[in-house]
C-alpha positions as a Markdown table, in Angstrom:
| # | Residue | x | y | z |
|---|---|---|---|---|
| 1 | Met | -165.7 | 65.7 | -118.1 |
| 2 | Asn | -162.5 | 63.9 | -117.0 |
| 3 | Asp | -160.1 | 66.3 | -115.1 |
| 4 | Ala | -157.2 | 64.6 | -116.8 |
| 5 | Val | -158.4 | 66.1 | -120.1 |
| 6 | Leu | -159.1 | 69.5 | -118.6 |
| 7 | His | -155.8 | 69.9 | -116.8 |
| 8 | Cys | -152.9 | 69.3 | -119.2 |
| 9 | Glu | -149.2 | 69.3 | -118.7 |
| 10 | Ser | -147.3 | 72.3 | -120.1 |
| 11 | Glu | -145.5 | 71.9 | -123.4 |
| 12 | Pro | -141.9 | 72.9 | -124.2 |
| 13 | Ser | -143.0 | 76.0 | -126.2 |
| 14 | Asp | -145.4 | 77.2 | -123.6 |
| 15 | Ala | -142.7 | 79.3 | -121.8 |
| 16 | Glu | -141.7 | 80.9 | -125.1 |
| 17 | Phe | -145.1 | 82.2 | -125.8 |
| 18 | Met | -145.8 | 83.1 | -122.2 |
| 19 | Arg | -142.7 | 85.2 | -122.2 |
| 20 | Leu | -144.1 | 87.2 | -125.1 |
| 21 | Ala | -147.4 | 87.7 | -123.3 |
| 22 | Leu | -145.5 | 89.0 | -120.2 |
| 23 | Gln | -143.6 | 91.5 | -122.5 |
| 24 | Leu | -146.9 | 92.7 | -123.9 |
| 25 | Ala | -148.4 | 93.0 | -120.4 |
| 26 | Glu | -145.6 | 95.3 | -119.3 |
| 27 | Gln | -146.8 | 97.9 | -121.8 |
| 28 | Gly | -149.8 | 98.6 | -119.6 |
| 29 | Arg | -147.7 | 99.8 | -116.7 |
| 30 | Gly | -149.1 | 103.1 | -115.4 |
| 31 | Tyr | -152.2 | 103.0 | -117.6 |
| 32 | Val | -154.3 | 100.1 | -116.2 |
| 33 | Glu | -154.0 | 100.5 | -112.4 |
| 34 | Pro | -155.8 | 99.6 | -110.1 |
| 35 | Asn | -156.3 | 96.7 | -112.5 |
| 36 | Pro | -153.4 | 94.3 | -113.1 |
| 37 | Met | -151.2 | 94.3 | -116.1 |
| 38 | Val | -152.1 | 91.4 | -118.4 |
| 39 | Gly | -150.9 | 90.2 | -121.8 |
| 40 | Cys | -152.3 | 87.6 | -124.1 |
| 41 | Val | -151.0 | 85.7 | -127.1 |
| 42 | Ile | -153.0 | 83.4 | -129.4 |
| 43 | Val | -151.1 | 80.5 | -131.1 |
| 44 | Arg | -152.1 | 77.9 | -133.7 |
| 45 | Gly | -149.7 | 75.5 | -135.4 |
| 46 | Gly | -146.8 | 77.0 | -133.5 |
| 47 | Lys | -147.4 | 80.5 | -135.0 |
| 48 | Val | -148.7 | 83.6 | -133.3 |
| 49 | Ile | -152.0 | 84.6 | -134.9 |
| 50 | Gly | -153.1 | 87.2 | -132.4 |
| 51 | Gln | -151.9 | 89.2 | -129.5 |
| 52 | Gly | -152.9 | 92.0 | -127.2 |
| 53 | Phe | -152.7 | 93.5 | -123.7 |
| 54 | His | -154.8 | 95.4 | -121.3 |
| 55 | Glu | -154.1 | 98.9 | -122.5 |
| 56 | Arg | -156.1 | 101.2 | -120.2 |
| 57 | Phe | -158.3 | 101.0 | -117.1 |
| 58 | Gly | -161.9 | 100.5 | -118.0 |
| 59 | Glu | -161.2 | 99.4 | -121.5 |
| 60 | Ala | -161.0 | 95.9 | -123.1 |
| 61 | His | -158.9 | 93.3 | -121.3 |
| 62 | Ala | -155.9 | 91.5 | -122.9 |
| 63 | Glu | -157.9 | 88.5 | -124.1 |
| 64 | Val | -160.5 | 90.5 | -125.9 |
| 65 | Asn | -157.8 | 92.7 | -127.6 |
| 66 | Ala | -155.9 | 89.5 | -128.7 |
| 67 | Leu | -159.1 | 87.9 | -130.1 |
| 68 | Arg | -159.9 | 91.1 | -132.0 |
| 69 | Ser | -156.4 | 91.0 | -133.6 |
| 70 | Cys | -156.8 | 87.6 | -135.2 |
| 71 | Gly | -159.2 | 86.3 | -137.8 |
| 72 | Asp | -160.2 | 82.9 | -136.7 |
| 73 | Pro | -159.1 | 81.8 | -133.2 |
| 74 | Ser | -161.0 | 78.5 | -133.1 |
| 75 | Gly | -158.9 | 75.5 | -132.0 |
| 76 | Ala | -156.0 | 77.8 | -131.0 |
| 77 | Thr | -154.0 | 77.9 | -127.7 |
| 78 | Val | -154.3 | 81.1 | -125.7 |
| 79 | Tyr | -151.5 | 82.2 | -123.4 |
| 80 | Val | -152.5 | 84.8 | -120.8 |
| 81 | Thr | -150.4 | 86.1 | -117.9 |
| 82 | Leu | -153.3 | 86.2 | -115.4 |
| 83 | Glu | -156.3 | 83.9 | -114.9 |
| 84 | Pro | -159.1 | 85.2 | -117.2 |
| 85 | Cys | -161.9 | 87.1 | -115.4 |
| 86 | Cys | -165.3 | 85.4 | -115.0 |
| 87 | His | -167.4 | 88.3 | -113.7 |
| 88 | Phe | -169.1 | 91.3 | -115.1 |
| 89 | Gly | -167.2 | 94.5 | -114.2 |
| 90 | Lys | -166.4 | 97.4 | -116.4 |
| 91 | Thr | -166.2 | 94.9 | -119.2 |
| 92 | Pro | -167.9 | 91.5 | -119.8 |
| 93 | Pro | -166.1 | 88.2 | -118.6 |
| 94 | Cys | -163.1 | 87.2 | -120.7 |
| 95 | Thr | -164.0 | 83.6 | -120.1 |
| 96 | His | -167.2 | 84.1 | -122.1 |
| 97 | Ala | -165.2 | 85.6 | -125.0 |
| 98 | Leu | -162.7 | 82.7 | -125.0 |
| 99 | Ile | -165.5 | 80.1 | -124.9 |
| 100 | Glu | -167.4 | 81.7 | -127.7 |
| 101 | Ala | -164.3 | 82.0 | -129.8 |
| 102 | Gly | -163.9 | 78.2 | -129.7 |
| 103 | Val | -160.3 | 78.1 | -128.4 |
| 104 | Arg | -159.0 | 74.6 | -127.6 |
| 105 | Arg | -156.5 | 75.3 | -124.8 |
| 106 | Val | -155.7 | 78.1 | -122.3 |
| 107 | Val | -152.3 | 78.4 | -120.6 |
| 108 | Val | -152.2 | 80.8 | -117.6 |
| 109 | Ala | -149.2 | 82.1 | -115.8 |
| 110 | Met | -150.9 | 82.6 | -112.4 |
| 111 | Gly | -154.3 | 82.7 | -110.8 |
| 112 | Asp | -156.0 | 85.9 | -109.9 |
| 113 | Pro | -156.6 | 86.3 | -106.1 |
| 114 | Phe | -159.3 | 88.9 | -106.7 |
| 115 | Asp | -162.3 | 87.6 | -104.8 |
| 116 | Gln | -164.6 | 87.7 | -107.9 |
| 117 | Val | -162.2 | 85.5 | -109.8 |
| 118 | Asn | -159.9 | 83.4 | -107.6 |
| 119 | Gly | -160.1 | 80.1 | -109.5 |
| 120 | Gly | -163.5 | 80.8 | -111.0 |
| 121 | Gly | -162.1 | 81.7 | -114.4 |
| 122 | Leu | -160.3 | 78.4 | -114.8 |
| 123 | Thr | -163.3 | 76.5 | -113.6 |
| 124 | Asp | -165.5 | 78.2 | -116.2 |
| 125 | Leu | -163.1 | 77.3 | -119.0 |
| 126 | Gln | -162.8 | 73.7 | -117.8 |
| 127 | Gln | -166.6 | 73.3 | -117.5 |
| 128 | Ala | -166.8 | 74.4 | -121.2 |
| 129 | Gly | -164.4 | 71.6 | -122.1 |
| 130 | Ile | -161.3 | 73.8 | -122.7 |
| 131 | Glu | -158.0 | 72.3 | -121.7 |
| 132 | Thr | -156.2 | 74.5 | -119.1 |
| 133 | Val | -152.6 | 74.7 | -117.8 |
| 134 | Ser | -151.6 | 77.1 | -115.0 |
| 135 | Gly | -148.3 | 78.0 | -113.4 |
| 136 | Val | -146.2 | 78.6 | -116.6 |
| 137 | Met | -143.7 | 81.4 | -115.6 |
| 138 | Asp | -145.7 | 81.9 | -112.4 |
| 139 | Ala | -142.8 | 83.7 | -110.7 |
| 140 | Glu | -142.3 | 86.2 | -113.5 |
| 141 | Ala | -146.0 | 86.9 | -113.6 |
| 142 | Arg | -146.1 | 87.6 | -109.8 |
| 143 | Glu | -143.2 | 89.9 | -110.1 |
| 144 | Leu | -144.9 | 91.8 | -112.8 |
| 145 | Asn | -148.0 | 92.4 | -110.7 |
| 146 | Ile | -146.4 | 92.4 | -107.3 |
| 147 | Ala | -148.0 | 95.8 | -106.3 |
| 148 | Tyr | -151.5 | 94.6 | -107.5 |
| 149 | Leu | -151.1 | 91.4 | -105.5 |
| 150 | Lys | -150.2 | 93.3 | -102.3 |
| 151 | Arg | -153.2 | 95.6 | -102.6 |
| 152 | Ile | -155.6 | 92.7 | -103.3 |
| 153 | Gln | -154.3 | 90.6 | -100.4 |
| 154 | Thr | -153.7 | 93.4 | -97.8 |
| 155 | Gly | -155.7 | 96.4 | -98.9 |
| 156 | Arg | -152.6 | 98.5 | -98.9 |
| 157 | Pro | -150.5 | 100.0 | -101.8 |
| 158 | Trp | -147.0 | 99.1 | -102.7 |
| 159 | Cys | -144.8 | 101.7 | -101.0 |
| 160 | Val | -141.5 | 102.8 | -102.6 |
| 161 | Ala | -139.1 | 104.9 | -100.6 |
| 162 | Lys | -137.0 | 107.1 | -102.8 |
| 163 | Trp | -134.0 | 109.3 | -102.0 |
| 164 | Ala | -130.9 | 110.8 | -103.5 |
| 165 | Met | -127.7 | 110.7 | -101.5 |
| 166 | Thr | -123.9 | 111.2 | -101.9 |
| 167 | Val | -121.4 | 108.4 | -102.0 |
| 168 | Asp | -120.9 | 109.1 | -98.3 |
| 169 | Gly | -124.6 | 108.8 | -97.5 |
| 170 | Arg | -125.6 | 112.5 | -97.1 |
| 171 | Ile | -128.8 | 114.0 | -98.4 |
| 172 | Ala | -127.6 | 117.6 | -97.8 |
| 173 | Thr | -124.6 | 119.6 | -96.8 |
| 174 | Thr | -124.1 | 120.8 | -93.3 |
| 175 | Ile | -126.0 | 124.0 | -94.1 |
| 176 | Gly | -128.8 | 122.2 | -95.8 |
| 177 | Gln | -128.0 | 122.5 | -99.5 |
| 178 | Ser | -129.2 | 119.5 | -101.6 |
| 179 | Gln | -129.8 | 120.6 | -105.1 |
| 180 | Trp | -128.6 | 118.8 | -106.9 |
| 181 | Ile | -126.9 | 115.6 | -105.6 |
| 182 | Thr | -127.7 | 113.6 | -108.7 |
| 183 | Gly | -127.5 | 114.5 | -112.4 |
| 184 | Asp | -130.2 | 115.2 | -115.0 |
| 185 | Glu | -130.5 | 111.6 | -116.0 |
| 186 | Ser | -131.3 | 110.4 | -112.5 |
| 187 | Arg | -133.9 | 113.2 | -112.0 |
| 188 | Cys | -135.5 | 112.1 | -115.3 |
| 189 | Asp | -135.7 | 108.6 | -114.0 |
| 190 | Val | -137.5 | 109.9 | -110.9 |
| 191 | His | -140.0 | 111.8 | -113.0 |
| 192 | Gln | -140.8 | 108.6 | -114.9 |
| 193 | Leu | -141.4 | 106.8 | -111.6 |
| 194 | Arg | -143.7 | 109.6 | -110.5 |
| 195 | Gly | -145.6 | 109.4 | -113.8 |
| 196 | Arg | -146.5 | 105.8 | -113.2 |
| 197 | Ser | -147.5 | 106.2 | -109.5 |
| 198 | Asp | -150.7 | 106.9 | -107.8 |
| 199 | Ala | -149.3 | 109.2 | -105.1 |
| 200 | Ile | -146.1 | 111.1 | -104.0 |
| 201 | Leu | -145.7 | 111.4 | -100.3 |
| 202 | Val | -143.7 | 114.0 | -98.4 |
| 203 | Gly | -143.6 | 115.6 | -95.0 |
| 204 | Met | -144.0 | 119.3 | -94.0 |
| 205 | Gly | -140.2 | 119.7 | -93.7 |
| 206 | Thr | -139.9 | 119.1 | -97.5 |
| 207 | Val | -142.8 | 121.5 | -98.2 |
| 208 | Leu | -141.3 | 124.3 | -96.1 |
| 209 | Ala | -137.8 | 123.8 | -97.4 |
| 210 | Asp | -138.5 | 123.4 | -101.1 |
| 211 | Asp | -142.0 | 124.6 | -101.9 |
| 212 | Pro | -142.3 | 121.7 | -104.4 |
| 213 | Leu | -145.0 | 121.1 | -107.0 |
| 214 | Leu | -144.6 | 117.3 | -106.8 |
| 215 | Thr | -145.5 | 116.5 | -110.4 |
| 216 | Ala | -144.0 | 114.4 | -113.1 |
| 217 | Arg | -142.3 | 116.4 | -115.8 |
| 218 | Pro | -143.0 | 115.5 | -118.5 |
| 219 | Ala | -146.4 | 114.1 | -117.5 |
| 220 | Gly | -146.7 | 110.3 | -117.4 |
| 221 | Pro | -149.7 | 108.1 | -117.9 |
| 222 | Arg | -150.9 | 108.7 | -114.3 |
| 223 | Thr | -151.4 | 112.0 | -112.4 |
| 224 | Ala | -150.1 | 111.3 | -108.9 |
| 225 | Thr | -152.0 | 112.6 | -105.9 |
| 226 | Arg | -149.6 | 114.9 | -103.9 |
| 227 | Val | -149.8 | 113.7 | -100.2 |
| 228 | Val | -148.4 | 115.8 | -97.4 |
| 229 | Phe | -148.1 | 114.5 | -93.8 |
| 230 | Cys | -149.0 | 117.4 | -91.4 |
| 231 | Ser | -148.2 | 116.8 | -87.8 |
| 232 | Arg | -148.0 | 120.4 | -86.4 |
| 233 | Arg | -148.1 | 122.6 | -89.4 |
| 234 | Val | -149.9 | 122.8 | -92.7 |
| 235 | Pro | -148.9 | 124.2 | -96.1 |
| 236 | Asp | -149.2 | 127.9 | -96.6 |
| 237 | Ala | -152.1 | 129.1 | -98.7 |
| 238 | Ser | -149.6 | 130.7 | -101.1 |
| 239 | Ser | -147.5 | 127.4 | -101.6 |
| 240 | Lys | -147.4 | 125.8 | -105.0 |
| 241 | Leu | -149.2 | 122.7 | -103.6 |
| 242 | Ile | -152.2 | 124.7 | -102.4 |
| 243 | Gln | -152.2 | 127.0 | -105.4 |
| 244 | Ser | -152.5 | 124.0 | -107.7 |
| 245 | Ala | -154.9 | 122.0 | -105.5 |
| 246 | Arg | -157.9 | 122.5 | -107.7 |
| 247 | Asp | -156.1 | 121.2 | -110.8 |
| 248 | Ile | -153.9 | 118.5 | -109.3 |
| 249 | Pro | -155.1 | 116.3 | -106.4 |
| 250 | Leu | -153.7 | 117.2 | -103.0 |
| 251 | Leu | -154.3 | 115.1 | -99.9 |
| 252 | Leu | -153.3 | 116.3 | -96.4 |
| 253 | Ile | -152.7 | 113.6 | -93.8 |
| 254 | Ala | -153.5 | 115.5 | -90.6 |
| 255 | Ser | -152.5 | 114.6 | -87.1 |
| 256 | Glu | -155.2 | 114.6 | -84.5 |
| 257 | Ser | -153.4 | 117.6 | -83.0 |
| 258 | Leu | -154.3 | 119.8 | -85.9 |
| 259 | Gly | -157.7 | 121.6 | -85.6 |
| 260 | Asp | -160.3 | 122.5 | -88.1 |
| 261 | Glu | -159.2 | 126.2 | -88.1 |
| 262 | Ser | -156.0 | 125.1 | -89.8 |
| 263 | Leu | -157.5 | 122.6 | -92.2 |
| 264 | Asn | -160.9 | 124.0 | -93.3 |
| 265 | Pro | -159.4 | 127.0 | -95.2 |
| 266 | Leu | -157.2 | 124.6 | -97.2 |
| 267 | Glu | -160.1 | 122.4 | -98.0 |
| 268 | Gln | -161.9 | 125.4 | -99.4 |
| 269 | Leu | -158.9 | 126.0 | -101.7 |
| 270 | Gly | -159.2 | 122.5 | -103.1 |
| 271 | Ala | -157.2 | 120.2 | -100.8 |
| 272 | Thr | -158.6 | 117.0 | -99.4 |
| 273 | Val | -158.0 | 116.2 | -95.8 |
| 274 | Phe | -157.7 | 112.8 | -94.1 |
| 275 | Arg | -157.7 | 113.2 | -90.3 |
| 276 | Cys | -155.7 | 110.5 | -88.4 |
| 277 | Gly | -156.9 | 109.3 | -85.1 |
| 278 | Thr | -153.5 | 109.6 | -83.6 |
| 279 | Ala | -150.7 | 112.1 | -83.0 |
| 280 | Asp | -148.1 | 109.3 | -83.1 |
| 281 | Pro | -146.2 | 109.6 | -86.4 |
| 282 | Val | -145.6 | 105.8 | -86.8 |
| 283 | Glu | -149.3 | 104.9 | -86.2 |
| 284 | Gly | -150.3 | 107.8 | -88.4 |
| 285 | Val | -148.3 | 106.3 | -91.2 |
| 286 | Arg | -150.1 | 103.0 | -90.8 |
| 287 | Glu | -153.5 | 104.7 | -90.9 |
| 288 | Ala | -152.5 | 106.8 | -93.9 |
| 289 | Val | -151.3 | 103.8 | -95.9 |
| 290 | Ala | -154.5 | 101.9 | -95.2 |
| 291 | His | -156.4 | 105.0 | -96.3 |
| 292 | Leu | -154.5 | 105.2 | -99.6 |
| 293 | Gly | -155.3 | 101.6 | -100.2 |
| 294 | Ser | -159.0 | 102.2 | -99.6 |
| 295 | Leu | -158.8 | 104.9 | -102.4 |
| 296 | Gly | -157.7 | 102.2 | -104.8 |
| 297 | Met | -154.1 | 103.3 | -105.0 |
| 298 | Thr | -151.6 | 100.6 | -106.1 |
| 299 | Asn | -148.2 | 102.3 | -106.2 |
| 300 | Val | -147.0 | 105.2 | -104.0 |
| 301 | Ile | -143.6 | 106.9 | -103.6 |
| 302 | Val | -142.4 | 108.2 | -100.3 |
| 303 | Glu | -140.0 | 111.0 | -101.2 |
| 304 | Gly | -139.2 | 112.2 | -97.7 |
| 305 | Gly | -137.8 | 114.1 | -95.9 |
| 306 | Gly | -135.9 | 112.2 | -93.3 |
| 307 | Glu | -138.4 | 112.3 | -90.5 |
| 308 | Leu | -141.2 | 110.9 | -92.7 |
| 309 | Leu | -139.0 | 108.2 | -94.1 |
| 310 | Gly | -137.9 | 107.4 | -90.6 |
| 311 | Ser | -141.6 | 106.9 | -89.6 |
| 312 | Phe | -142.2 | 104.7 | -92.6 |
| 313 | Val | -139.2 | 102.5 | -91.8 |
| 314 | Gln | -140.2 | 102.3 | -88.1 |
| 315 | Ser | -143.8 | 101.3 | -89.1 |
| 316 | Gly | -142.6 | 98.6 | -91.5 |
| 317 | Gln | -144.6 | 100.1 | -94.4 |
| 318 | Ile | -141.8 | 100.3 | -97.0 |
| 319 | Asp | -141.8 | 97.5 | -99.7 |
| 320 | Glu | -139.1 | 98.7 | -102.0 |
| 321 | Tyr | -136.2 | 101.2 | -101.7 |
| 322 | His | -135.0 | 103.2 | -104.7 |
| 323 | Val | -131.6 | 104.8 | -103.8 |
| 324 | Tyr | -129.9 | 107.2 | -106.2 |
| 325 | Met | -126.3 | 107.6 | -105.3 |
| 326 | Gly | -124.8 | 110.8 | -106.8 |
| 327 | Ala | -121.1 | 111.1 | -107.7 |
| 328 | Lys | -120.4 | 113.5 | -104.9 |
| 329 | Val | -118.9 | 113.5 | -101.3 |
| 330 | Phe | -120.2 | 116.1 | -98.8 |
| 331 | Gly | -118.6 | 115.0 | -95.5 |
| 332 | Gly | -119.4 | 116.7 | -92.3 |
| 333 | Arg | -120.5 | 115.3 | -88.9 |
| 334 | Thr | -123.8 | 117.2 | -89.0 |
| 335 | Ala | -124.7 | 116.6 | -92.6 |
| 336 | Pro | -128.0 | 114.6 | -92.6 |
| 337 | Gly | -128.6 | 111.1 | -93.8 |
| 338 | Pro | -131.8 | 109.9 | -95.5 |
| 339 | Ile | -133.5 | 108.3 | -92.6 |
| 340 | Gly | -134.4 | 110.3 | -89.5 |
| 341 | Gly | -136.5 | 109.5 | -86.4 |
| 342 | Pro | -135.2 | 107.6 | -83.4 |
| 343 | Gly | -133.7 | 104.8 | -85.5 |
| 344 | Phe | -132.9 | 101.3 | -84.2 |
| 345 | Glu | -130.6 | 100.9 | -81.2 |
| 346 | Gln | -129.8 | 97.3 | -81.8 |
| 347 | Leu | -128.1 | 96.0 | -84.9 |
| 348 | Thr | -130.4 | 93.0 | -84.7 |
| 349 | Asp | -133.4 | 95.3 | -85.1 |
| 350 | Ala | -132.2 | 96.8 | -88.4 |
| 351 | Val | -134.3 | 96.3 | -91.5 |
| 352 | Ala | -132.6 | 93.6 | -93.6 |
| 353 | Leu | -132.7 | 94.2 | -97.3 |
| 354 | Arg | -131.9 | 92.3 | -100.5 |
| 355 | Leu | -130.6 | 93.9 | -103.6 |
| 356 | Ile | -133.0 | 93.5 | -106.6 |
| 357 | Arg | -131.1 | 95.4 | -109.3 |
| 358 | Thr | -128.5 | 98.1 | -110.0 |
| 359 | Ala | -128.1 | 100.5 | -112.8 |
| 360 | Gln | -125.6 | 103.2 | -113.8 |
| 361 | Ile | -127.5 | 106.4 | -114.8 |
| 362 | Gly | -125.0 | 108.9 | -116.1 |
| 363 | Glu | -122.4 | 109.3 | -113.4 |
| 364 | Asp | -124.9 | 108.1 | -110.7 |
| 365 | Val | -125.8 | 104.7 | -109.5 |
| 366 | Lys | -129.3 | 103.5 | -108.8 |
| 367 | Leu | -129.8 | 100.7 | -106.2 |
| 368 | Val | -133.1 | 99.0 | -105.7 |
| 369 | Tyr | -133.7 | 96.9 | -102.6 |
| 370 | Arg | -136.6 | 95.0 | -101.0 |
| 371 | Gly | -137.2 | 93.9 | -97.5 |
| 372 | Gly | -137.4 | 90.2 | -96.5 |
| 373 | Cys | -133.7 | 89.4 | -96.8 |
């Protein structure tokens, strides 16, 4: 069949309906990972006759849910935020469902780089005589699934560094007091972020200082694995993390300097251990992030403390920074800042960031940055 028939130009209304599909897709955040978020809208005669989104991992994809929501989709145009799958996974191929439904045209925001799709979905539709358009609101679709794209293309999760600090850049007073720098509203925002993430990462300094549980309260759609980087010490058996390890996943990232005599008892209490092949904290971070990706994790939060955040910054593993600025000033020459470690000596070596968004949360301000300025 002539490619000119199969590949059509976008129409003025395509962006309007794709925008609705993107809004639907967003509703799957936190529920569908490690799958991508996908939304689908079915239109005939300029009117929406069906819509759906991928609601939960392992369940029906967006296209199937949209087809189920309408009576007769034959001859309709389908708007989907990601190239339809063409392989048998946990569900049958969406391309088969669209072909069998007799749709006339499929408009896709972006292709799926997953190696079992990667253009094959569009090819299947075209070979069945269905007109296709791709690239409608491509940038918005990529932003929606930026973490999924990173994991598929690099094998590593999207890493978010999070900290709270005062207006003058301190994360604690000169004697170490830090609770609370921000207000209740900001802490609620952090718990929502935790509830959509696959892992929460801290160092032993945080464990020893705060004895945290590291859970989302209230619980979100995901139960994050608590991840502790252990270079010289491990959590005490009586700590909240170890005491809850049989109920809430706990992963210890152990330096090669730690022996089995320290780690085996904690494994018997429910913790999982990943043994790094290095004692260098920066290389250990790189190994650990690769390991988290191998576990299928898509979004992880690095909550500190300063030494761990410093190692992540030095290793270049941070994708996004979430900075909560509390309406306080601590002052003090020895009051700590958020990023420890050796730092960068030269200004030209500093990590350049670009501001993505800002928000006022109560009396606090949230700043979100990404690298690649």
